[in-house]
PDB file of C-alpha atoms in Angstrom:
ATOM      1  CA  PHE G   3      -9.469 -13.451 -54.193  1.00 96.00           C
ATOM      2  CA  ALA G   4     -11.998 -12.833 -51.438  1.00 95.00           C
ATOM      3  CA  ASP G   5     -15.367 -14.478 -51.967  1.00 93.00           C
ATOM      4  CA  ARG G   6     -17.632 -12.153 -50.019  1.00 89.00           C
ATOM      5  CA  ASN G   7     -20.814 -14.159 -50.568  1.00 89.00           C
ATOM      6  CA  ASP G   8     -19.689 -17.627 -49.462  1.00 92.00           C
ATOM      7  CA  ASN G   9     -18.565 -16.102 -46.185  1.00 90.00           C
ATOM      8  CA  THR G  10     -19.466 -18.312 -43.218  1.00 91.00           C
ATOM      9  CA  GLY G  11     -19.387 -15.229 -40.977  1.00 88.00           C
ATOM     10  CA  GLY G  12     -22.419 -13.996 -42.910  1.00 86.00           C
ATOM     11  CA  GLY G  13     -24.246 -17.324 -42.602  1.00 89.00           C
ATOM     12  CA  ALA G  14     -23.187 -18.971 -45.865  1.00 92.00           C
ATOM     13  CA  PRO G  15     -22.340 -22.681 -45.775  1.00 94.00           C
ATOM     14  CA  GLY G  16     -18.743 -22.156 -46.989  1.00 95.00           C
ATOM     15  CA  ASP G  17     -18.851 -25.029 -49.471  1.00 97.00           C
ATOM     16  CA  GLY G  18     -19.307 -23.110 -52.731  1.00 95.00           C
ATOM     17  CA  THR G  19     -17.204 -24.482 -55.558  1.00 96.00           C
ATOM     18  CA  GLY G  20     -16.982 -21.700 -58.160  1.00 94.00           C
ATOM     19  CA  MET G  21     -13.514 -20.532 -57.167  1.00 96.00           C
ATOM     20  CA  LEU G  22     -12.201 -24.078 -56.700  1.00 97.00           C
ATOM     21  CA  ARG G  23     -13.496 -25.113 -60.125  1.00 97.00           C
ATOM     22  CA  THR G  24     -11.863 -22.049 -61.688  1.00 96.00           C
ATOM     23  CA  PHE G  25      -8.498 -22.725 -60.012  1.00 98.00           C
ATOM     24  CA  VAL G  26      -8.508 -26.416 -61.015  1.00 98.00           C
ATOM     25  CA  GLU G  27      -9.699 -25.870 -64.602  1.00 97.00           C
ATOM     26  CA  ALA G  28      -7.114 -23.105 -65.100  1.00 98.00           C
ATOM     27  CA  GLY G  29      -4.392 -25.476 -63.883  1.00 97.00           C
ATOM     28  CA  LEU G  30      -3.014 -22.812 -61.556  1.00 98.00           C
ATOM     29  CA  GLN G  31       0.295 -23.364 -59.830  1.00 98.00           C
ATOM     30  CA  ASP G  32       1.094 -22.036 -56.349  1.00 98.00           C
ATOM     31  CA  ALA G  33      -2.607 -21.565 -55.595  1.00 98.00           C
ATOM     32  CA  CYS G  34      -4.551 -22.243 -52.416  1.00 98.00           C
ATOM     33  CA  LEU G  35      -8.146 -22.042 -51.282  1.00 98.00           C
ATOM     34  CA  LEU G  36      -9.111 -21.482 -47.634  1.00 97.00           C
ATOM     35  CA  TYR G  37     -11.495 -23.010 -46.442  1.00 96.00           C
ATOM     36  CA  ILE G  38     -14.112 -25.302 -47.929  1.00 98.00           C
ATOM     37  CA  VAL G  39     -16.458 -26.711 -45.320  1.00 98.00           C
ATOM     38  CA  ASP G  40     -16.847 -30.392 -46.228  1.00 98.00           C
ATOM     39  CA  PRO G  41     -16.756 -32.863 -43.316  1.00 98.00           C
ATOM     40  CA  GLU G  42     -17.631 -35.750 -45.664  1.00 98.00           C
ATOM     41  CA  ALA G  43     -14.562 -35.140 -47.824  1.00 98.00           C
ATOM     42  CA  VAL G  44     -12.421 -34.704 -44.693  1.00 98.00           C
ATOM     43  CA  ALA G  45     -13.577 -38.127 -43.452  1.00 98.00           C
ATOM     44  CA  GLU G  46     -12.697 -39.732 -46.806  1.00 98.00           C
ATOM     45  CA  CYS G  47      -9.224 -38.176 -46.642  1.00 98.00           C
ATOM     46  CA  GLU G  48      -8.748 -39.459 -43.096  1.00 98.00           C
ATOM     47  CA  LYS G  49      -9.528 -42.982 -44.329  1.00 98.00           C
ATOM     48  CA  ALA G  50      -7.071 -42.616 -47.228  1.00 98.00           C
ATOM     49  CA  GLY G  51      -4.263 -41.289 -45.010  1.00 98.00           C
ATOM     50  CA  VAL G  52      -1.422 -38.823 -45.498  1.00 98.00           C
ATOM     51  CA  GLY G  53       0.611 -39.349 -48.663  1.00 98.00           C
ATOM     52  CA  ASN G  54      -2.130 -41.229 -50.459  1.00 98.00           C
ATOM     53  CA  SER G  55      -4.280 -40.023 -53.339  1.00 98.00           C
ATOM     54  CA  LEU G  56      -7.982 -40.472 -53.869  1.00 98.00           C
ATOM     55  CA  THR G  57     -10.745 -39.318 -56.163  1.00 98.00           C
ATOM     56  CA  LEU G  58     -12.874 -36.952 -54.167  1.00 97.00           C
ATOM     57  CA  LYS G  59     -16.006 -34.871 -54.760  1.00 98.00           C
ATOM     58  CA  VAL G  60     -15.301 -31.583 -52.980  1.00 98.00           C
ATOM     59  CA  GLY G  61     -17.826 -29.022 -51.787  1.00 97.00           C
ATOM     60  CA  ALA G  62     -21.404 -28.081 -52.719  1.00 96.00           C
ATOM     61  CA  LYS G  63     -22.960 -30.614 -50.379  1.00 96.00           C
ATOM     62  CA  SER G  64     -25.215 -28.184 -48.491  1.00 94.00           C
ATOM     63  CA  THR G  65     -27.434 -27.053 -51.390  1.00 90.00           C
ATOM     64  CA  PRO G  66     -27.336 -26.951 -55.211  1.00 90.00           C
ATOM     65  CA  LEU G  67     -27.179 -23.135 -54.914  1.00 87.00           C
ATOM     66  CA  GLN G  68     -23.527 -23.624 -53.901  1.00 92.00           C
ATOM     67  CA  GLY G  69     -22.619 -25.086 -57.304  1.00 92.00           C
ATOM     68  CA  GLU G  70     -21.691 -28.628 -58.225  1.00 95.00           C
ATOM     69  CA  PRO G  71     -19.106 -30.692 -56.334  1.00 97.00           C
ATOM     70  CA  VAL G  72     -15.668 -30.564 -57.950  1.00 98.00           C
ATOM     71  CA  GLU G  73     -14.139 -33.951 -58.666  1.00 98.00           C
ATOM     72  CA  MET G  74     -10.498 -33.920 -57.678  1.00 98.00           C
ATOM     73  CA  LYS G  75      -7.740 -36.502 -57.888  1.00 98.00           C
ATOM     74  CA  ALA G  76      -6.269 -35.229 -54.644  1.00 97.00           C
ATOM     75  CA  GLU G  77      -3.216 -36.091 -52.628  1.00 98.00           C
ATOM     76  CA  VAL G  78      -3.709 -35.958 -48.854  1.00 98.00           C
ATOM     77  CA  VAL G  79      -0.857 -33.710 -47.750  1.00 98.00           C
ATOM     78  CA  ALA G  80      -1.699 -33.358 -44.042  1.00 98.00           C
ATOM     79  CA  LEU G  81      -4.421 -34.148 -41.520  1.00 98.00           C
ATOM     80  CA  SER G  82      -5.283 -32.335 -38.302  1.00 98.00           C
ATOM     81  CA  ASP G  83      -7.855 -32.249 -35.531  1.00 98.00           C
ATOM     82  CA  GLY G  84      -8.305 -28.613 -36.573  1.00 97.00           C
ATOM     83  CA  SER G  85      -6.929 -27.060 -33.375  1.00 97.00           C
ATOM     84  CA  PHE G  86      -4.647 -24.042 -33.681  1.00 97.00           C
ATOM     85  CA  GLU G  87      -3.696 -20.710 -32.119  1.00 97.00           C
ATOM     86  CA  TYR G  88      -4.443 -17.518 -34.023  1.00 96.00           C
ATOM     87  CA  GLU G  89      -1.363 -15.563 -35.091  1.00 94.00           C
ATOM     88  CA  GLY G  90      -3.286 -12.317 -35.475  1.00 89.00           C
ATOM     89  CA  PRO G  91      -3.532  -9.501 -35.580  1.00 93.00           C
ATOM     90  CA  ARG G  92      -7.205 -10.497 -35.204  1.00 93.00           C
ATOM     91  CA  ASN G  93      -7.749 -12.981 -32.342  1.00 94.00           C
ATOM     92  CA  ARG G  94      -3.976 -13.168 -31.658  1.00 96.00           C
ATOM     93  CA  GLY G  95      -3.214 -15.771 -29.025  1.00 95.00           C
ATOM     94  CA  LEU G  96      -6.734 -17.215 -28.900  1.00 96.00           C
ATOM     95  CA  SER G  97      -7.330 -20.893 -29.519  1.00 97.00           C
ATOM     96  CA  GLY G  98      -9.474 -22.051 -32.397  1.00 96.00           C
ATOM     97  CA  SER G  99     -10.733 -25.323 -33.793  1.00 96.00           C
ATOM     98  CA  LEU G 100     -12.416 -26.058 -37.086  1.00 97.00           C
ATOM     99  CA  GLY G 101     -12.805 -29.745 -36.310  1.00 98.00           C
ATOM    100  CA  PRO G 102     -11.082 -32.428 -38.345  1.00 98.00           C
ATOM    101  CA  SER G 103      -9.281 -30.705 -41.217  1.00 98.00           C
ATOM    102  CA  VAL G 104      -7.143 -31.697 -44.175  1.00 98.00           C
ATOM    103  CA  HIS G 105      -4.745 -30.129 -46.664  1.00 98.00           C
ATOM    104  CA  ILE G 106      -5.210 -31.668 -50.097  1.00 98.00           C
ATOM    105  CA  ARG G 107      -3.464 -30.934 -53.382  1.00 98.00           C
ATOM    106  CA  GLN G 108      -4.189 -31.543 -57.025  1.00 98.00           C
ATOM    107  CA  GLY G 109      -1.317 -30.338 -59.150  1.00 97.00           C
ATOM    108  CA  GLY G 110      -0.537 -26.791 -58.051  1.00 98.00           C
ATOM    109  CA  VAL G 111      -3.880 -26.198 -56.329  1.00 98.00           C
ATOM    110  CA  HIS G 112      -3.877 -26.630 -52.543  1.00 98.00           C
ATOM    111  CA  VAL G 113      -7.152 -26.745 -50.595  1.00 98.00           C
ATOM    112  CA  VAL G 114      -7.854 -26.749 -46.873  1.00 98.00           C
ATOM    113  CA  LEU G 115     -11.031 -28.660 -46.060  1.00 98.00           C
ATOM    114  CA  VAL G 116     -12.585 -28.142 -42.635  1.00 98.00           C
ATOM    115  CA  SER G 117     -15.465 -29.636 -40.672  1.00 98.00           C
ATOM    116  CA  ARG G 118     -16.732 -26.460 -38.976  1.00 97.00           C
ATOM    117  CA  PRO G 119     -17.517 -23.147 -40.666  1.00 96.00           C
ATOM    118  CA  GLU G 120     -15.282 -20.155 -40.011  1.00 94.00           C
ATOM    119  CA  GLN G 121     -13.598 -17.450 -42.030  1.00 92.00           C
ATOM    120  CA  PRO G 122      -9.824 -17.640 -42.582  1.00 95.00           C
ATOM    121  CA  PHE G 123      -8.910 -14.738 -40.291  1.00 94.00           C
ATOM    122  CA  ASP G 124      -5.201 -15.522 -40.608  1.00 96.00           C
ATOM    123  CA  THR G 125      -2.800 -18.202 -41.806  1.00 97.00           C
ATOM    124  CA  ALA G 126      -2.575 -20.190 -38.536  1.00 97.00           C
ATOM    125  CA  LEU G 127      -4.686 -23.250 -39.399  1.00 97.00           C
ATOM    126  CA  ALA G 128      -3.126 -23.563 -42.851  1.00 98.00           C
ATOM    127  CA  LEU G 129       0.350 -23.441 -41.293  1.00 98.00           C
ATOM    128  CA  THR G 130      -0.509 -26.330 -38.933  1.00 98.00           C
ATOM    129  CA  LEU G 131      -1.295 -28.320 -42.087  1.00 98.00           C
ATOM    130  CA  GLY G 132       2.021 -27.490 -43.767  1.00 98.00           C
ATOM    131  CA  LEU G 133       0.545 -24.868 -46.103  1.00 98.00           C
ATOM    132  CA  ASP G 134       1.941 -21.334 -46.022  1.00 98.00           C
ATOM    133  CA  PRO G 135      -0.377 -19.008 -47.969  1.00 98.00           C
ATOM    134  CA  ARG G 136       2.395 -16.377 -47.965  1.00 97.00           C
ATOM    135  CA  GLN G 137       4.285 -18.625 -50.406  1.00 97.00           C
ATOM    136  CA  MET G 138       1.346 -18.889 -52.829  1.00 98.00           C
ATOM    137  CA  ARG G 139       0.814 -16.761 -55.927  1.00 97.00           C
ATOM    138  CA  TYR G 140      -2.993 -17.123 -55.872  1.00 98.00           C
ATOM    139  CA  ILE G 141      -5.022 -17.247 -52.664  1.00 98.00           C
ATOM    140  CA  GLY G 142      -8.764 -17.798 -52.563  1.00 97.00           C
ATOM    141  CA  LEU G 143     -10.529 -16.969 -49.307  1.00 96.00           C
ATOM    142  CA  LYS G 144     -14.138 -17.297 -48.229  1.00 94.00           C
ATOM    143  CA  SER G 145     -14.402 -14.041 -46.301  1.00 93.00           C
ATOM    144  CA  ALA G 146     -15.844 -10.565 -46.785  1.00 89.00           C
ATOM    145  CA  GLY G 147     -13.371  -8.496 -44.826  1.00 90.00           C
ATOM    146  CA  HIS G 148     -11.992  -9.982 -41.608  1.00 92.00           C
ATOM    147  CA  PHE G 149      -9.127 -11.599 -43.525  1.00 94.00           C
ATOM    148  CA  ARG G 150      -7.682  -8.175 -44.414  1.00 94.00           C
ATOM    149  CA  ALA G 151      -5.859  -7.530 -41.122  1.00 94.00           C
ATOM    150  CA  CYS G 152      -3.568 -10.485 -41.863  1.00 96.00           C
ATOM    151  CA  TYR G 153      -3.569 -10.881 -45.643  1.00 96.00           C
ATOM    152  CA  GLU G 154      -3.102  -7.209 -46.561  1.00 94.00           C
ATOM    153  CA  THR G 155       0.367  -7.418 -45.000  1.00 94.00           C
ATOM    154  CA  PHE G 156       1.611  -9.653 -47.823  1.00 95.00           C
ATOM    155  CA  ALA G 157      -0.990  -9.731 -50.625  1.00 93.00           C
ATOM    156  CA  GLY G 158       0.084  -7.909 -53.764  1.00 90.00           C
ATOM    157  CA  SER G 159      -3.537  -7.035 -54.490  1.00 95.00           C
ATOM    158  CA  ILE G 160      -6.971  -8.096 -53.264  1.00 95.00           C
ATOM    159  CA  HIS G 161      -9.929  -8.715 -55.536  1.00 95.00           C
ATOM    160  CA  VAL G 162     -13.413  -9.198 -54.114  1.00 93.00           C
ATOM    161  CA  VAL G 163     -15.276 -11.857 -56.088  1.00 92.00           C
ATOM    162  CA  SER G 164     -18.620 -13.554 -55.884  1.00 84.00           C
ATOM    163  CA  GLU G 165     -19.384 -17.080 -56.948  1.00 81.00           C
ATOM    164  CA  PRO G 166     -22.904 -18.478 -57.301  1.00 77.00           C
ATOM    165  CA  ASN G 167     -24.194 -19.407 -53.842  1.00 78.00           C
ATOM    166  CA  VAL G 168     -26.969 -18.887 -51.322  1.00 79.00           C
ATOM    167  CA  HIS G 169     -26.042 -15.229 -50.827  1.00 74.00           C
ATOM    168  CA  ASP G 170     -25.971 -14.340 -54.527  1.00 70.00           C
ATOM    169  CA  HIS G 171     -28.530 -11.516 -54.650  1.00 63.00           C
ATOM    170  CA  GLU G 172     -29.177 -11.927 -58.356  1.00 65.00           C
ATOM    171  CA  LEU G 173     -29.837 -15.628 -57.958  1.00 62.00           C
ATOM    172  CA  ILE G 174     -32.357 -15.300 -55.114  1.00 60.00           C
ATOM    173  CA  LYS G 175     -34.040 -11.968 -55.851  1.00 60.00           C
ATOM    174  CA  ASP G 176     -37.114 -13.560 -57.458  1.00 64.00           C
ATOM    175  CA  HIS G 177     -37.674 -15.950 -54.532  1.00 63.00           C
ATOM    176  CA  TYR G 178     -39.378 -13.311 -52.384  1.00 62.00           C
ATOM    177  CA  GLU G 179     -43.039 -12.464 -52.842  1.00 69.00           C
ATOM    178  CA  ASN G 180     -45.584 -10.321 -50.992  1.00 72.00           C
ATOM    179  CA  LEU G 181     -42.962  -8.223 -49.213  1.00 68.00           C
ATOM    180  CA  GLY G 182     -45.217  -5.162 -49.161  1.00 75.00           C
ATOM    181  CA  ARG G 183     -42.266  -2.751 -49.395  1.00 75.00           C
ATOM    182  CA  LYS G 184     -39.037  -2.185 -51.255  1.00 74.00           C
ATOM    183  CA  LEU G 185     -36.123  -4.163 -49.921  1.00 68.00           C
ATOM    184  CA  PHE G 186     -32.388  -3.707 -50.455  1.00 67.00           C
ATOM    185  CA  PRO G 187     -30.548  -5.209 -52.360  1.00 65.00           C
ATOM    186  CA  PHE G 188     -33.428  -6.514 -54.453  1.00 66.00           C
ATOM    187  CA  ASP G 189     -34.960  -3.119 -55.242  1.00 71.00           C
ATOM    188  CA  ASP G 190     -33.489   0.223 -56.224  1.00 70.00           C
ATOM    189  CA  ILE G 191     -33.678   2.150 -52.950  1.00 62.00           C
ATOM    190  CA  SER G 192     -32.064   5.282 -54.326  1.00 64.00           C
ATOM    191  CA  THR G 193     -35.581   6.636 -54.877  1.00 58.00           C
ATOM    192  CA  TYR G 194     -36.460   6.627 -51.143  1.00 52.00           C
TER     193      TYR G 194
END
């Protein structure tokens, strides 16, 4: 599932919780979500340490438009400084860092929390945290399209989804006044 609106490459904060809440409430098994930007939760996991569990409020810290934080009883599976090398095909061989990062798990739902916003272009960071998305049945990504070069090679199907967040056009369309002209996507421009 590719969340096109909570895409940090498009300026979104990357901490929307709609998909996470859905995965957790459905009790999915073999599911992962890449990435939720939440340095506060990462810091709490660092204090708890690998192998320990904690109650954690995940995501939606940037603005209420990103949803409500999801309370998780999460096990800290792995911690990292967030440094990795891209596997590609996009950015192959380049170094990346998303700052302190953590792989947490509640039941069958695995989540990678990061401190810096970036789209999951490939599986490299997740692999450094002991999570192989290729082994998951359900994968949630916060990306509009750059993920495809990697994930299309093994995904059975890709569904573009949109959760409530700062880039939800329906949610923000009434916030603009005195524009003086029609503006896509808020107005029907097919009449131009």
